[in-house]
Coordinates of C-alpha atoms and ligand atoms in Angstrom, one line a residue:
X227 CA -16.6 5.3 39.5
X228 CA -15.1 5.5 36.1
X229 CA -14.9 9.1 34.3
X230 CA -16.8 9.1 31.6
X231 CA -15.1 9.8 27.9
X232 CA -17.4 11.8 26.1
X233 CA -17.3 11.3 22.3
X234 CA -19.9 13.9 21.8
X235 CA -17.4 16.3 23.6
X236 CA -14.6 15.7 21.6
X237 CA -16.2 15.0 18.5
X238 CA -17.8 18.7 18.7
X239 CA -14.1 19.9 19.4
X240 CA -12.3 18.0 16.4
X241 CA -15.1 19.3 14.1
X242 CA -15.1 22.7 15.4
X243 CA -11.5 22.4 14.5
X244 CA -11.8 21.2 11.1
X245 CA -14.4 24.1 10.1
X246 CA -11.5 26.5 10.9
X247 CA -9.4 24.6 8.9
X248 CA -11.6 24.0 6.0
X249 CA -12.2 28.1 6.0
X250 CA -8.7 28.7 6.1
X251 CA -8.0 26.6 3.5
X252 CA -11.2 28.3 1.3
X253 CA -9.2 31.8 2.3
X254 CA -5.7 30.6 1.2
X255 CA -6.2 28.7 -1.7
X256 CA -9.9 28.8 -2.9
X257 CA -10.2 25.1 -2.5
X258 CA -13.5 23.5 -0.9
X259 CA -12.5 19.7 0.2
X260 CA -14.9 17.1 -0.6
X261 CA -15.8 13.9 -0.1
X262 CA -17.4 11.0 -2.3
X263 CA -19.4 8.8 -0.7
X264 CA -20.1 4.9 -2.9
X265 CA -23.1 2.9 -1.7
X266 CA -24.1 0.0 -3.1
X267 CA -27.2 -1.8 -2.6
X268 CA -29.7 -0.7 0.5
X269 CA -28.1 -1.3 3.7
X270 CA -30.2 0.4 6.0
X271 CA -27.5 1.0 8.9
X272 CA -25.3 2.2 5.9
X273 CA -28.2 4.6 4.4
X274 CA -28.1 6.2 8.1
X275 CA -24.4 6.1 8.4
X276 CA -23.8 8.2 4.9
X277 CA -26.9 10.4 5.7
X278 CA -25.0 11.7 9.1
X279 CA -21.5 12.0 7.3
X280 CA -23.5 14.3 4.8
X281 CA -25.1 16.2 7.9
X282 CA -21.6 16.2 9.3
X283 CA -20.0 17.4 6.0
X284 CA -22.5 20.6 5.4
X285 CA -21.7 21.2 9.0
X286 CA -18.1 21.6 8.6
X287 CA -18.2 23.5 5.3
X288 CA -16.6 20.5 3.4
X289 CA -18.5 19.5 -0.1
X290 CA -20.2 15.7 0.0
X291 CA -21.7 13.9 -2.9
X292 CA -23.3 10.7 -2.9
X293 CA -23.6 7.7 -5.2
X294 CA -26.5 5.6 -4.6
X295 CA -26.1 2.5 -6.4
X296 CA -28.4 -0.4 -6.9
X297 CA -27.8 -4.0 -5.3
X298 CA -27.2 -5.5 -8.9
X299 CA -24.5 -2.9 -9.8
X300 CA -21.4 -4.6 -11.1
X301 CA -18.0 -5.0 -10.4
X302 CA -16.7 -2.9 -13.7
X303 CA -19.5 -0.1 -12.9
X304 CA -18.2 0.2 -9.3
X305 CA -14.5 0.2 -10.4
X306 CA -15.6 2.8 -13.4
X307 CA -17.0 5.1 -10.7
X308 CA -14.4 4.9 -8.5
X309 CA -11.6 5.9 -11.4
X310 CA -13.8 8.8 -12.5
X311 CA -13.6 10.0 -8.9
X312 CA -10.1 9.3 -8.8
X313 CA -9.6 11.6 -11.7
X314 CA -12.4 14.3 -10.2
X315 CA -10.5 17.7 -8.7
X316 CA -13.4 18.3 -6.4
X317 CA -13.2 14.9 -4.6
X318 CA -10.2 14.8 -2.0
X319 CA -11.6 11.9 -0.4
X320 CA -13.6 9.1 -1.6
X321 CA -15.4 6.6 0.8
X322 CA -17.1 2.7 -0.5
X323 CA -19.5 1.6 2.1
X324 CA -18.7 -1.5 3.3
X325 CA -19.9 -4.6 3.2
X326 CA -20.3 -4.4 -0.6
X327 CA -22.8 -7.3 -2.5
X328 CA -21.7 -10.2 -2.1
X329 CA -20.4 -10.5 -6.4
X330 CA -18.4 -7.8 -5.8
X331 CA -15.0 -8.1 -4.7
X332 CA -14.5 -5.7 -1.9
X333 CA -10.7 -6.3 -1.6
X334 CA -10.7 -5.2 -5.6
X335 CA -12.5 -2.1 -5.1
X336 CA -10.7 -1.1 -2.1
X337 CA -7.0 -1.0 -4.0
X338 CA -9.0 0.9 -6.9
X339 CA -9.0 4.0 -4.6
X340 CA -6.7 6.2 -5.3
X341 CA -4.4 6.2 -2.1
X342 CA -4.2 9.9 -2.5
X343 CA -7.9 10.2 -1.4
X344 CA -8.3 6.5 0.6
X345 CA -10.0 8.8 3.9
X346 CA -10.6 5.5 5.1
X347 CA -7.2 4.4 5.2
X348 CA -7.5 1.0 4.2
X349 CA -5.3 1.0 1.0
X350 CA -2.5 -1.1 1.5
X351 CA -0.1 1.5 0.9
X352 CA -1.2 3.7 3.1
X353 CA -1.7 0.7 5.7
X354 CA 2.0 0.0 4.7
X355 CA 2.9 4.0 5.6
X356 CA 1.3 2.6 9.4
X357 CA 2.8 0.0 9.7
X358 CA 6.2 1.6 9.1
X359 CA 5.1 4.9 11.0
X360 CA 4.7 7.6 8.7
X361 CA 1.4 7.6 8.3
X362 CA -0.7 9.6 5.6
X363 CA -4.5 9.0 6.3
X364 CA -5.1 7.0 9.7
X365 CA -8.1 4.6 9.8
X366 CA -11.2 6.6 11.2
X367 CA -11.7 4.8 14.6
X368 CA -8.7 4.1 15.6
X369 CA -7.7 7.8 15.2
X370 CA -10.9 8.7 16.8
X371 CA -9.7 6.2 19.8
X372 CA -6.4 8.4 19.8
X373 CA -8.2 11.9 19.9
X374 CA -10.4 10.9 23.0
X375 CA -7.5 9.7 25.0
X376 CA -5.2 12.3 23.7
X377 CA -8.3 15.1 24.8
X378 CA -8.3 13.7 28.2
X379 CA -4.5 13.6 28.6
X380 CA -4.5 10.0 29.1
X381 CA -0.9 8.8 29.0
X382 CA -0.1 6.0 26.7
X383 CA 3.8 5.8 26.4
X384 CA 4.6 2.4 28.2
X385 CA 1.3 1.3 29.3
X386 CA 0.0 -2.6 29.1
X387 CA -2.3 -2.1 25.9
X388 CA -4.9 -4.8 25.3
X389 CA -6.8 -5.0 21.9
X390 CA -9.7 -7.6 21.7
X391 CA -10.1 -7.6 17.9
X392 CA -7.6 -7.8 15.2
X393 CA -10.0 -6.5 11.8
X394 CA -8.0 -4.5 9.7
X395 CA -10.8 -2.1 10.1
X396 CA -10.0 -1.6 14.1
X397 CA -8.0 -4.1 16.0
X398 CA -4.9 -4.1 14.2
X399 CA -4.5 0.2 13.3
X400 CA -5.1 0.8 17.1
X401 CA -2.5 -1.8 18.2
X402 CA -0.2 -0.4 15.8
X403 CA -0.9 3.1 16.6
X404 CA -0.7 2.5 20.6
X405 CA 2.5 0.9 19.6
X406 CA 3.9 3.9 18.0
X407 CA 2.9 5.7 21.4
X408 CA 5.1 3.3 23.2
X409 CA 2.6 1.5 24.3
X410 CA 3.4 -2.2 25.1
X411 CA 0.6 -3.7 22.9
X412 CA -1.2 -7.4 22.8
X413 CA -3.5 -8.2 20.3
X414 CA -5.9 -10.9 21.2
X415 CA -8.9 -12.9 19.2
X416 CA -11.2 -15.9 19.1
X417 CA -8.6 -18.4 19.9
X418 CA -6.7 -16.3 22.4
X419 CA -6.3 -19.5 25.4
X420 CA -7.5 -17.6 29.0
X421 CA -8.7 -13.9 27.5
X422 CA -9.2 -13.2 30.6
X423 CA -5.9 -13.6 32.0
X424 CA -4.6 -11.3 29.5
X425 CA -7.2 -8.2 29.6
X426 CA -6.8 -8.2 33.2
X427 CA -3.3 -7.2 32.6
X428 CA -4.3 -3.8 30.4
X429 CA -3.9 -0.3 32.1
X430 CA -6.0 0.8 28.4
X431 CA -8.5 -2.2 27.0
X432 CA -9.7 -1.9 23.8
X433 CA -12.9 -3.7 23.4
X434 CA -13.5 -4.4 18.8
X435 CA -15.3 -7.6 18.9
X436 CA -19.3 -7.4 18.2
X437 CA -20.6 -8.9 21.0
X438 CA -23.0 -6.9 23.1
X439 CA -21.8 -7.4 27.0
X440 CA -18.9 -9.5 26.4
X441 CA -16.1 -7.9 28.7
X442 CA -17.1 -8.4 31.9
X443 CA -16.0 -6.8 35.5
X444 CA -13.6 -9.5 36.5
X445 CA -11.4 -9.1 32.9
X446 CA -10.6 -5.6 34.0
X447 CA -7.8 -4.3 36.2
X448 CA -8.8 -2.0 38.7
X449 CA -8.1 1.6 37.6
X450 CA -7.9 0.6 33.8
X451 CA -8.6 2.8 30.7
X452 CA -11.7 0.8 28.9
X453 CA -12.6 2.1 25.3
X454 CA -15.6 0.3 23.8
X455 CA -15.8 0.1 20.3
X456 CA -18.6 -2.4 20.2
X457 CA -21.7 -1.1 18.5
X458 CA -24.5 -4.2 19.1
X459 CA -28.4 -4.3 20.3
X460 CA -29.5 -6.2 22.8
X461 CA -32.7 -8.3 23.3
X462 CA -34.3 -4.9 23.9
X463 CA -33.2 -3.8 20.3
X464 CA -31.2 -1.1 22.6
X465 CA -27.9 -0.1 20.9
X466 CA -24.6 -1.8 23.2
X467 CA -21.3 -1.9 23.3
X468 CA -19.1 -4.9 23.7
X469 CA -18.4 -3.7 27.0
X470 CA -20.2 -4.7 30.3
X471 CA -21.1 -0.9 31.1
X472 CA -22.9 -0.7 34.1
X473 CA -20.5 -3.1 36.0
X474 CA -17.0 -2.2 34.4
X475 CA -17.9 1.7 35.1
X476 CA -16.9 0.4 38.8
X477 CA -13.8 -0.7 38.4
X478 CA -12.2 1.5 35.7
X479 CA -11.0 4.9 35.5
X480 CA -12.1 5.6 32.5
X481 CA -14.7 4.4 30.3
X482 CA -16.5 5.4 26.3
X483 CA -20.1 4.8 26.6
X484 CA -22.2 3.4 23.9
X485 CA -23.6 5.2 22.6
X486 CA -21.8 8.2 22.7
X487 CA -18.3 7.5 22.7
X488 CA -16.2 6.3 19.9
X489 CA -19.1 6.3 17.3
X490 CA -19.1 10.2 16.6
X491 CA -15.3 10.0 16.6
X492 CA -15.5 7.9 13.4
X493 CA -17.2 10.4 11.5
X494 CA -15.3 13.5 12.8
X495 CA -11.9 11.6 11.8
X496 CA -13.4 11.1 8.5
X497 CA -13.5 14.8 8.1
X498 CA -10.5 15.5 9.2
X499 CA -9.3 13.4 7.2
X500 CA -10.7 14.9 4.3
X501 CA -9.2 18.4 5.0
X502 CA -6.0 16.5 4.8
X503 CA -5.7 15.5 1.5
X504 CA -7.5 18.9 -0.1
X505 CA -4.4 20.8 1.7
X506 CA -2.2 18.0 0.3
X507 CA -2.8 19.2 -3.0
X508 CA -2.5 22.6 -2.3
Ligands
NDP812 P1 -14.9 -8.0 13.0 O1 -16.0 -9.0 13.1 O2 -14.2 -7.8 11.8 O3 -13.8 -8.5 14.1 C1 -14.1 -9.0 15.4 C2 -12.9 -9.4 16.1 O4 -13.3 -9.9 17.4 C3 -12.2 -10.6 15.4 O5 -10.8 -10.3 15.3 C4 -12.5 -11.8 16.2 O6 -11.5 -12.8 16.3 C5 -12.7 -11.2 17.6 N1 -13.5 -12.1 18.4 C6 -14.7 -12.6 18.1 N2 -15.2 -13.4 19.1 C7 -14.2 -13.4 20.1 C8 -14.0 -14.0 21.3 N3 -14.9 -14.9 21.8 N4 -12.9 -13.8 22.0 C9 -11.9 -13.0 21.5 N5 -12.1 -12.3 20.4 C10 -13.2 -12.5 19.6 O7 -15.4 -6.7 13.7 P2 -14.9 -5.1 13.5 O8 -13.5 -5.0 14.0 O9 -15.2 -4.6 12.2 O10 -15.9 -4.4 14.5 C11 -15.9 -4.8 15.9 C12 -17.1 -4.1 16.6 O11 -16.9 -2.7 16.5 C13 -18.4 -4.3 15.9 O12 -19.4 -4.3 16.9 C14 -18.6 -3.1 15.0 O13 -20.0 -2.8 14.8 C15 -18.0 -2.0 15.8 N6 -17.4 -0.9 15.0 C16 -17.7 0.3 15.5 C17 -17.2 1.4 14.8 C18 -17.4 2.8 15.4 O14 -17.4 3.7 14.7 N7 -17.7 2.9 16.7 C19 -16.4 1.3 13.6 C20 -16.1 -0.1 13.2 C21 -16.6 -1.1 13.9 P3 -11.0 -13.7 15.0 O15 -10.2 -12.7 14.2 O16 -10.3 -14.8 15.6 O17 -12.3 -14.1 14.3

């Protein structure tokens, strides 16, 4: 039976750990990080989303502000409020809920962050900074993937690494980061010929597809490491991950539940992130 990697655990460890960094930084410096958070239109997995990052935020001593935007908001506006927190001194990190409208180019508003507070990581310079190794502000998840295998000393360095997924919101910053931990990484996707054949191969799985139940016992290697990004309901309207839970816990050695696992890292990384870039500017 699979140990269980508990994302509550190590989410309450990485947030205890940015509180003492936040109050150092407040003792040193005088500086109280914050964090922006855009939302456009009334998404109502979003609207719970930002409400917990606020929760979390109080929690941790960092400042949070919100801006609640209506559905018909345009392009311009968004961009205008995304330069004047650019220019803001009390916003280190600024976060646009995705998915945006659909008039609204998301791709545009993205680059409009200034990397300097892109928390989210998804600025193409600092996804260039990845890709060539130095990197300034990691994507949430995937950094919350590292913490929890880092937390239970789970060895990466020339392991098989599997990624089903290859968003530039998951799939492809964990493969690179596994890759920069010498992992031997394959990245695999709807038209990957015989998935099967190739997850089977993985000491650590990484499951970022979307659909509830879809990795199965028999695409696992005994013994393997299974992180389950997935976040789905069922028929039941239950929340599951991608991963076949109740069967897979048999074979593996390790396994994220859902919920419960990577989900609070997401947040926590966010933070962290956060704390970054205010003692960047220090
Ligand atoms: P995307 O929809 O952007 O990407 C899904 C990926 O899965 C695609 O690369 C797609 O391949 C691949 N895929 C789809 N069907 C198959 C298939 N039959 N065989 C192999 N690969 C397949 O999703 P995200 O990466 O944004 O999110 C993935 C999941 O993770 C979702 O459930 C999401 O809710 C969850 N999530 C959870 C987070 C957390 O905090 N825990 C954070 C972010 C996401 P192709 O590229 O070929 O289409």
């Amino acid at each position: 039976m699979a140990q269980i990697i508990d994302g509550k655990e190590v989410s309450q460890y990485i947030r205890g750990e940015v509180a003492k960094g936040v109050s150092q930084l407040l003792d040193s410096s005088g500086i109280t990080p914050g964090l922006a958070a855009v939302l456009v239109g009334e998404d109502p997995a979003s609207e719970i989303y930002v409400r917990n990052k606020r929760k979390a935020c109080t929690e941790a001593g960092i400042y949070s502000e919100e801006h609640k935007l209506p559905a018909e908001t345009t392009e311009e506006e968004l961009l205008a409020l995304v330069q004047k927190l650019n220019q803001d001194p009390n916003i280190h990190g600024i976060l646009v809920q995705l998915p945006l409208p659909d008039h609204i180019n998301e791709t545009k508003v993205l680059r409009a962050v200034s990397p300097d507070k892109d928390v989210d990581g998804f600025h193409p310079f600092n996804v260039g900074l990845l890709v060539e190794g130095n990197p300034r502000f990691l994507s949430c998840t995937p950094h919350g993937i590292i913490k929890m295998l880092e937390y239970y000393d789970i060895d990466i360095k020339g392991k098989e690494a599997v990624v089903v997924g290859r968003s530039n919101i998951v799939g492809k910053p964990i493969a690179m980061l596994l890759l920069h931990r010498h992992a031997t990484v394959t990245v695999c996707h709807s038209r990957t010929r015989d998935l099967g054949e190739v997850t089977r191969r993985a000491d650590i799985l990484v499951a970022a597809i979307g659909r509830a139940n879809f990795i199965t016992e028999d695409m696992v290697k005994e013994g393997a490491v299974v992180i389950d990004v997935g976040i789905n309901r069922n028929e039941e309207g239950k929340l599951t991950g991608d991963v076949d839970f109740a069967n897979v816990e048999n074979k593996a050695s390790y396994i994220t539940p859902v919920p419960g696992g990577v989900g609070p890292m997401t947040i926590s990384m966010l933070l962290w992130n956060t704390l970054e870039s205010a003692k960047a500017g220090v």
